[in-house]
mmCIF file of C-alpha atoms in Angstrom:
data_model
loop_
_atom_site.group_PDB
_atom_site.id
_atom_site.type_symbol
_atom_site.label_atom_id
_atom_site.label_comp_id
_atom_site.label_asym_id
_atom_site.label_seq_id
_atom_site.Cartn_x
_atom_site.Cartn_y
_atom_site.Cartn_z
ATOM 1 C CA UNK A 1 -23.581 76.447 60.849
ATOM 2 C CA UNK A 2 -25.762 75.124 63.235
ATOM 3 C CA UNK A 3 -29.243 73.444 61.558
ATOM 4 C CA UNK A 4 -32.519 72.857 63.124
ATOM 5 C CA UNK A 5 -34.638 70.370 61.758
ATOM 6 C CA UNK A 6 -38.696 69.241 63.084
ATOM 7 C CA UNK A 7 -40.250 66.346 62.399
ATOM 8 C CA UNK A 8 -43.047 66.231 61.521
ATOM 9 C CA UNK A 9 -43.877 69.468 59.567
ATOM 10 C CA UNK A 10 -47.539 68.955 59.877
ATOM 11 C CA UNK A 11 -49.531 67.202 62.299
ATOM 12 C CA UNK A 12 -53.473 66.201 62.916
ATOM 13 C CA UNK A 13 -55.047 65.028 65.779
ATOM 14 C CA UNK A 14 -58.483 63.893 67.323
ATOM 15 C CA UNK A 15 -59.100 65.806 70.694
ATOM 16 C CA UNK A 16 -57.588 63.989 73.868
ATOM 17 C CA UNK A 17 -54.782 62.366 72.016
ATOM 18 C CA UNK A 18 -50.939 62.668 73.629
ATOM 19 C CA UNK A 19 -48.350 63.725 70.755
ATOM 20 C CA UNK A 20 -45.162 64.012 70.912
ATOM 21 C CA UNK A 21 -43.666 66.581 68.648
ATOM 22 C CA UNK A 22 -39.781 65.999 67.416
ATOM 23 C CA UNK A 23 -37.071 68.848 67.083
ATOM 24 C CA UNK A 24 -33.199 68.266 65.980
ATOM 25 C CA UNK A 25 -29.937 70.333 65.866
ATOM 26 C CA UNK A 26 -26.333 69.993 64.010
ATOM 27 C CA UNK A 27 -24.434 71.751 66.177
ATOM 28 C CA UNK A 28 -24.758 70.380 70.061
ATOM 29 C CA UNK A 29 -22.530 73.517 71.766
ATOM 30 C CA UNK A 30 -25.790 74.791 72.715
ATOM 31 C CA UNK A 31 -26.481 77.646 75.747
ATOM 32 C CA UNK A 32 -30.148 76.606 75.798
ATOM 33 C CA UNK A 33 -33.221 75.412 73.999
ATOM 34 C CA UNK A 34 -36.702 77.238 73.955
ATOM 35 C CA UNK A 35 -40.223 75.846 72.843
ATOM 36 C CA UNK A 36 -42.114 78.590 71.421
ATOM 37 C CA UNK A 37 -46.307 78.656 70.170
ATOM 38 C CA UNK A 38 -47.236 80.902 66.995
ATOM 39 C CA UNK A 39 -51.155 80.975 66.282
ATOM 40 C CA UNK A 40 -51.535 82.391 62.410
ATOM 41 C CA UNK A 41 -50.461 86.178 61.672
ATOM 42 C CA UNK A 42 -49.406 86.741 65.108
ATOM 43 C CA UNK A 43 -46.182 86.793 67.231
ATOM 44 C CA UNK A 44 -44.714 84.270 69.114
ATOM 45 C CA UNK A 45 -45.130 82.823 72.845
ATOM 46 C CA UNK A 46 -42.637 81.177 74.968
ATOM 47 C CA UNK A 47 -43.807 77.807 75.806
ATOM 48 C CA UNK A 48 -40.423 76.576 77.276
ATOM 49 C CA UNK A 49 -36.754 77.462 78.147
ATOM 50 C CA UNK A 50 -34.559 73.929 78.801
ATOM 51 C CA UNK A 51 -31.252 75.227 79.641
ATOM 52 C CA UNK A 52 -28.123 73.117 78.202
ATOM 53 C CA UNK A 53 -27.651 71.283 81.828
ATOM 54 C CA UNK A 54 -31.031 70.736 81.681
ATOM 55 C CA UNK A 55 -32.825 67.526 81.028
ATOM 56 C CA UNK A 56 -36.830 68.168 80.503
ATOM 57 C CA UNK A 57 -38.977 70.935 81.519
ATOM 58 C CA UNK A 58 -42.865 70.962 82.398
ATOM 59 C CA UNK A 59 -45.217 73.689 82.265
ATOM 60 C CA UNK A 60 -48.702 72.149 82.881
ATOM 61 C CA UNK A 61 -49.994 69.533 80.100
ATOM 62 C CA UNK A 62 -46.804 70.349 77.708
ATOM 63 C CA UNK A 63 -43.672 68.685 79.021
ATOM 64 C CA UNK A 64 -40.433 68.977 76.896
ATOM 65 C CA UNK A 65 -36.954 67.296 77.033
ATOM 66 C CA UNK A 66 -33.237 67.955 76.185
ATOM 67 C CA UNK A 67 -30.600 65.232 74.750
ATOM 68 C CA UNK A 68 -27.684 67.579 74.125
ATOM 69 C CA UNK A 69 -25.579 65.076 73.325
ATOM 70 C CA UNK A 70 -27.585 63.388 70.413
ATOM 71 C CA UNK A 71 -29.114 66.612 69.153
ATOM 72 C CA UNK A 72 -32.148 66.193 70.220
ATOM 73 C CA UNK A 73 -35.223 67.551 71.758
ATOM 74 C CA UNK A 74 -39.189 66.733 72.419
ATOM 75 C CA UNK A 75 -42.421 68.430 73.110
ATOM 76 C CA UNK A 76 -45.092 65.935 74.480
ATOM 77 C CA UNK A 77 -48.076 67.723 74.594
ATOM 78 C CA UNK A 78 -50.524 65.269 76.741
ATOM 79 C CA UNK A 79 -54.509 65.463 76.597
ATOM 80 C CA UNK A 80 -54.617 67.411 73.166
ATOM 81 C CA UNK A 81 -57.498 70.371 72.966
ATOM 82 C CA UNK A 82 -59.030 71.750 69.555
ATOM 83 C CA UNK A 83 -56.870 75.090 71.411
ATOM 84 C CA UNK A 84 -53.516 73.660 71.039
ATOM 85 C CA UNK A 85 -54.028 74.649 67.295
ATOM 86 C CA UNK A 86 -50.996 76.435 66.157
ATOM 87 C CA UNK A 87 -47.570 75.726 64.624
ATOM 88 C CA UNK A 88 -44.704 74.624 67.507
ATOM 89 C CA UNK A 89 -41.506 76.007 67.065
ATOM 90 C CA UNK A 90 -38.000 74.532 68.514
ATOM 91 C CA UNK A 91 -35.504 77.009 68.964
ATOM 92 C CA UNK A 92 -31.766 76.733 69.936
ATOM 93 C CA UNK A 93 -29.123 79.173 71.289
ATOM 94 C CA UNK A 94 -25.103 79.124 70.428
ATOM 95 C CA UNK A 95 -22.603 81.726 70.742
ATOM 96 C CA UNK A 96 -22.867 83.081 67.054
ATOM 97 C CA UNK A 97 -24.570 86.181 66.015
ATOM 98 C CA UNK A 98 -25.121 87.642 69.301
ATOM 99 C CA UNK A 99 -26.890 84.492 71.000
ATOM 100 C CA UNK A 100 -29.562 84.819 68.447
ATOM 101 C CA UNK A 101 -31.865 82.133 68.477
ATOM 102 C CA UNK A 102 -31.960 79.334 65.474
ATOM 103 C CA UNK A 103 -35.152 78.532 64.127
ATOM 104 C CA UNK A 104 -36.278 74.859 63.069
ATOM 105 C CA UNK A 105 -39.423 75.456 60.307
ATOM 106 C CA UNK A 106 -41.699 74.051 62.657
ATOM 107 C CA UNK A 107 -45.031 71.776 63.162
ATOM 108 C CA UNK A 108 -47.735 72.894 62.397
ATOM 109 C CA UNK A 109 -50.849 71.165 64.539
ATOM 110 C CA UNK A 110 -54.374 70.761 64.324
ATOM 111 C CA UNK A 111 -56.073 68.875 66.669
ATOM 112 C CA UNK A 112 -60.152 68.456 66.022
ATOM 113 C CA UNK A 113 -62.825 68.263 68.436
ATOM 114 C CA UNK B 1 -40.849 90.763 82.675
ATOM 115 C CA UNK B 2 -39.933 91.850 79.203
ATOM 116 C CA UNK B 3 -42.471 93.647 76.698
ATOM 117 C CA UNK B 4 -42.039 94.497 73.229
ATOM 118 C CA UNK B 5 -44.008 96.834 71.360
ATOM 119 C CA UNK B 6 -43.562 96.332 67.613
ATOM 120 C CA UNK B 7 -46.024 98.819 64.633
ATOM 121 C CA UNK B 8 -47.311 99.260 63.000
ATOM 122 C CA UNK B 9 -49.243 95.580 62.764
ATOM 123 C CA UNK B 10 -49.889 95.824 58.963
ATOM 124 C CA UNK B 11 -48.354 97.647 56.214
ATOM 125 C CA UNK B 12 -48.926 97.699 52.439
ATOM 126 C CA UNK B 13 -46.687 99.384 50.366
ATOM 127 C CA UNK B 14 -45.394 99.701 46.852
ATOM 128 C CA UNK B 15 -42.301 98.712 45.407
ATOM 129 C CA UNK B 16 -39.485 101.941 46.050
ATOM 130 C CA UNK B 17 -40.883 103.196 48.642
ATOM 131 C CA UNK B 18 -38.955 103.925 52.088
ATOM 132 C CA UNK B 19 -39.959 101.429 54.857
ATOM 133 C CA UNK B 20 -39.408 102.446 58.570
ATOM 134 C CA UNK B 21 -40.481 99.682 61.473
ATOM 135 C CA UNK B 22 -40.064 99.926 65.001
ATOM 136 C CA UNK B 23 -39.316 98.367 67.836
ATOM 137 C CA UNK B 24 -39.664 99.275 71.608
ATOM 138 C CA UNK B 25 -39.037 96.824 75.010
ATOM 139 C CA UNK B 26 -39.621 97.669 78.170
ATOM 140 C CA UNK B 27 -38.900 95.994 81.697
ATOM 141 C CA UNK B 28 -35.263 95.308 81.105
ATOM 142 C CA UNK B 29 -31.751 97.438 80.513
ATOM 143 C CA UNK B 30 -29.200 96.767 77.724
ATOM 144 C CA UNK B 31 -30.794 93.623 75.993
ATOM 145 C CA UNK B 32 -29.825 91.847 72.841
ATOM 146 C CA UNK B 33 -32.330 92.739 69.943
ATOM 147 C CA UNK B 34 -33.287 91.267 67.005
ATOM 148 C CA UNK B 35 -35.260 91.335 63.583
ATOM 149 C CA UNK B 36 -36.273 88.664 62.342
ATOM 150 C CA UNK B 37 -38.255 87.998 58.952
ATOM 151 C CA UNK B 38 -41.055 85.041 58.450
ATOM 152 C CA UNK B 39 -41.616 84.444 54.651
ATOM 153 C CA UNK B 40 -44.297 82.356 53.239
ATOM 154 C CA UNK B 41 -43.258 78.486 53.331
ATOM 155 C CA UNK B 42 -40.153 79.187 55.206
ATOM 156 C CA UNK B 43 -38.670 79.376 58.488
ATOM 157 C CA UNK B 44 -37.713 82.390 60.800
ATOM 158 C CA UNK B 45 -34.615 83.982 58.967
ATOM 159 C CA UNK B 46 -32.654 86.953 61.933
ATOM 160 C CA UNK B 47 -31.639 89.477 59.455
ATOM 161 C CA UNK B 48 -29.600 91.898 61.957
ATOM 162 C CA UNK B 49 -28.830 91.519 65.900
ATOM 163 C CA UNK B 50 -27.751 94.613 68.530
ATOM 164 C CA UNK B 51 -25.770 93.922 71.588
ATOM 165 C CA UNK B 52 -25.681 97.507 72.134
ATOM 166 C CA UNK B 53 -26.097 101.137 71.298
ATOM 167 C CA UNK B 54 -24.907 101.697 68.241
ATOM 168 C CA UNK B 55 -24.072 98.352 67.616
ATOM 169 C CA UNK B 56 -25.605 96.569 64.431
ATOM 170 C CA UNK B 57 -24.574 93.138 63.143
ATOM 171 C CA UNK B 58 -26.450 92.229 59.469
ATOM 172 C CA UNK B 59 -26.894 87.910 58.784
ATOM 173 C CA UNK B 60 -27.903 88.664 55.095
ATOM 174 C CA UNK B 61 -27.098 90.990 52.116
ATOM 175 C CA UNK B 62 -30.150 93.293 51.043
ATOM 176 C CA UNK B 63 -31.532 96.330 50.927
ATOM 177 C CA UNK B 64 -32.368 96.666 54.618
ATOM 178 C CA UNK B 65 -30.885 98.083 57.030
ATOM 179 C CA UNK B 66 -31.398 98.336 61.104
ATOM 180 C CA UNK B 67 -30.653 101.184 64.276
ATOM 181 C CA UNK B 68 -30.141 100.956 67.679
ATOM 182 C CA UNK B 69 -30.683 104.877 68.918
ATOM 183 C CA UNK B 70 -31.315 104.425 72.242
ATOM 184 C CA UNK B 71 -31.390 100.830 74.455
ATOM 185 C CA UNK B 72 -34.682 99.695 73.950
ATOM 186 C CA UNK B 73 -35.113 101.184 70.694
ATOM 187 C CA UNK B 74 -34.883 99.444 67.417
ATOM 188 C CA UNK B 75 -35.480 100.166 64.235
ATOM 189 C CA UNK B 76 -35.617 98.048 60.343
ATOM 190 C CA UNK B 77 -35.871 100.230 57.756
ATOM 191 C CA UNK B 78 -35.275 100.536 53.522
ATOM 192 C CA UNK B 79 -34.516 102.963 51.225
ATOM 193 C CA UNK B 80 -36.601 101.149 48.633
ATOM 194 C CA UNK B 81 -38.360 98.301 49.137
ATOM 195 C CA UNK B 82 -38.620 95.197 46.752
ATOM 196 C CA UNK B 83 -41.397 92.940 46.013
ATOM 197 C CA UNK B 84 -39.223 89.668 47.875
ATOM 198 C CA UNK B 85 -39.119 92.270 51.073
ATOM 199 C CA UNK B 86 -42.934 91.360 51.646
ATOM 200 C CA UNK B 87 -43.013 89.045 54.704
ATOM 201 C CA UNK B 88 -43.765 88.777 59.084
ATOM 202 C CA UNK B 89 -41.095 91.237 60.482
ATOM 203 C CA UNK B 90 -40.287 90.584 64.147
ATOM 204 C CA UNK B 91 -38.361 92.065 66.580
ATOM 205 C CA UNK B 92 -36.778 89.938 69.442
ATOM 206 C CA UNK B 93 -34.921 90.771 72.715
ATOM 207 C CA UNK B 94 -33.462 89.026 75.872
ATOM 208 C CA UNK B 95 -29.863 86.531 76.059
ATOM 209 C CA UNK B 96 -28.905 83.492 76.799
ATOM 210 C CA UNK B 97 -31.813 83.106 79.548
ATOM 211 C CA UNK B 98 -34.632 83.731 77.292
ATOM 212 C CA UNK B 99 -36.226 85.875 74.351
ATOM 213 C CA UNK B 100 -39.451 87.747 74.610
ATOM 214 C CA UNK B 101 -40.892 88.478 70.726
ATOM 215 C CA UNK B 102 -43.179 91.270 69.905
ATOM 216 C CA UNK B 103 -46.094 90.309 67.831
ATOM 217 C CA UNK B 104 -44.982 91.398 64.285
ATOM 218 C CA UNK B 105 -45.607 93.445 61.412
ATOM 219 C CA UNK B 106 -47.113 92.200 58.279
ATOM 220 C CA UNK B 107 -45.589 93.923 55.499
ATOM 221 C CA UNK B 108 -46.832 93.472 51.940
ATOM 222 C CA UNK B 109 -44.827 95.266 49.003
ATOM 223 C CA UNK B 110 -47.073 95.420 45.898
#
């Protein structure tokens, strides 16, 4: 069954600081990997889609990479802002239960002005 | 692009009653859907997934239970509700390419 772990759970920052934020998986017979952004009580926003032939992806200050092979993926989230408050969520995609996606628990950042 | 439209945003109710959520998407045809629950200190756990009409798959035992009735319709619902039923219900669609998420229901079961 495949696992998704992130490191670190929580996370605290002074404004302006790059981070880097750390997401692993058991099973690497992945479709795809997705970065996703919850703020408190409310849904969930796509951040980033890496698909398995993939390396990185980069949407603005947030880039994120793929190492299928290891397991691994990274968010680097350059130039921190008091608004990139919110738990980070890794997300990964096999062929069991209907290409559901896998949750890790995620990180949960605060980054102060 | 996909939408979801998940209510109702909060919900309190006691323990036995009936529980009825639902979920709507629009800008896409025959997705995958999903409900997912977020309890307190833990991760996102996908209770039951849809590849079509009809179609239902459950990932966990309890007293919940989900319908597809139409294609962008889907629906969690309960019987009776227990107290460890309290949690952030979301619904989910889209495939391999990428998942769109509505943005939840808060139920609390007192």
């Amino acid at each position: 069954k495949q696992e998704v772990t992130q490191i670190p759970a929580a996370l605290s920052v002074p404004e302006g600081e790059n981070l880097v934020l750390n997401c692993s998986f058991t099973d690497s017979a992945i479709y795809n990997l997705q970065w996703f952004r919850q703020d408190p009580g409310k849904g969930l926003t796509s951040l980033l889609l890496i698909q398995s032939s993939q390396r990185e992806q980069t949407s603005g200050r947030l880039n994120a990479s793929l190492d299928k092979s290891s397991g691994r993926s990274t968010l680097y989230i350059a130039a921190s802002q008091p608004g990139d408050s919110a738990t980070y969520l890794c997300a990964v995609i096999n062929s069991n239960s209907g290409y559901a996606l896998n949750f890790g628990k995620g990180t949960s950042l605060l980054v102060t002005p | 692009s996909q939408t979801i439209h998940q209510w109702p945003a909060t919900l309190v109710q006691p323990v036995g009653s009936p529980l009825s959520l639902e979920c709507t998407v629009e800008g896409t045809s025959n997705p995958n859907l999903y409900w997912y629950r977020q309890a307190a200190g833990r991760g996102l756990q996908l209770l039951f997934y849809s590849v079509g009409i009809g179609q239902i798959s459950s990932e966990v035992p309890q007293n919940l239970s989900a319908s597809r009735p139409q294609d962008r319709q889907f629906i969690l619902s309960s019987k009776k509700l227990l107290l460890s039923d309290s949690g952030f219900y979301l619904c989910a669609c889209g495939r391999v390419g990428g998942y769109t998420f509505g943005s939840g229901t808060r139920l609390t079961v007192v």
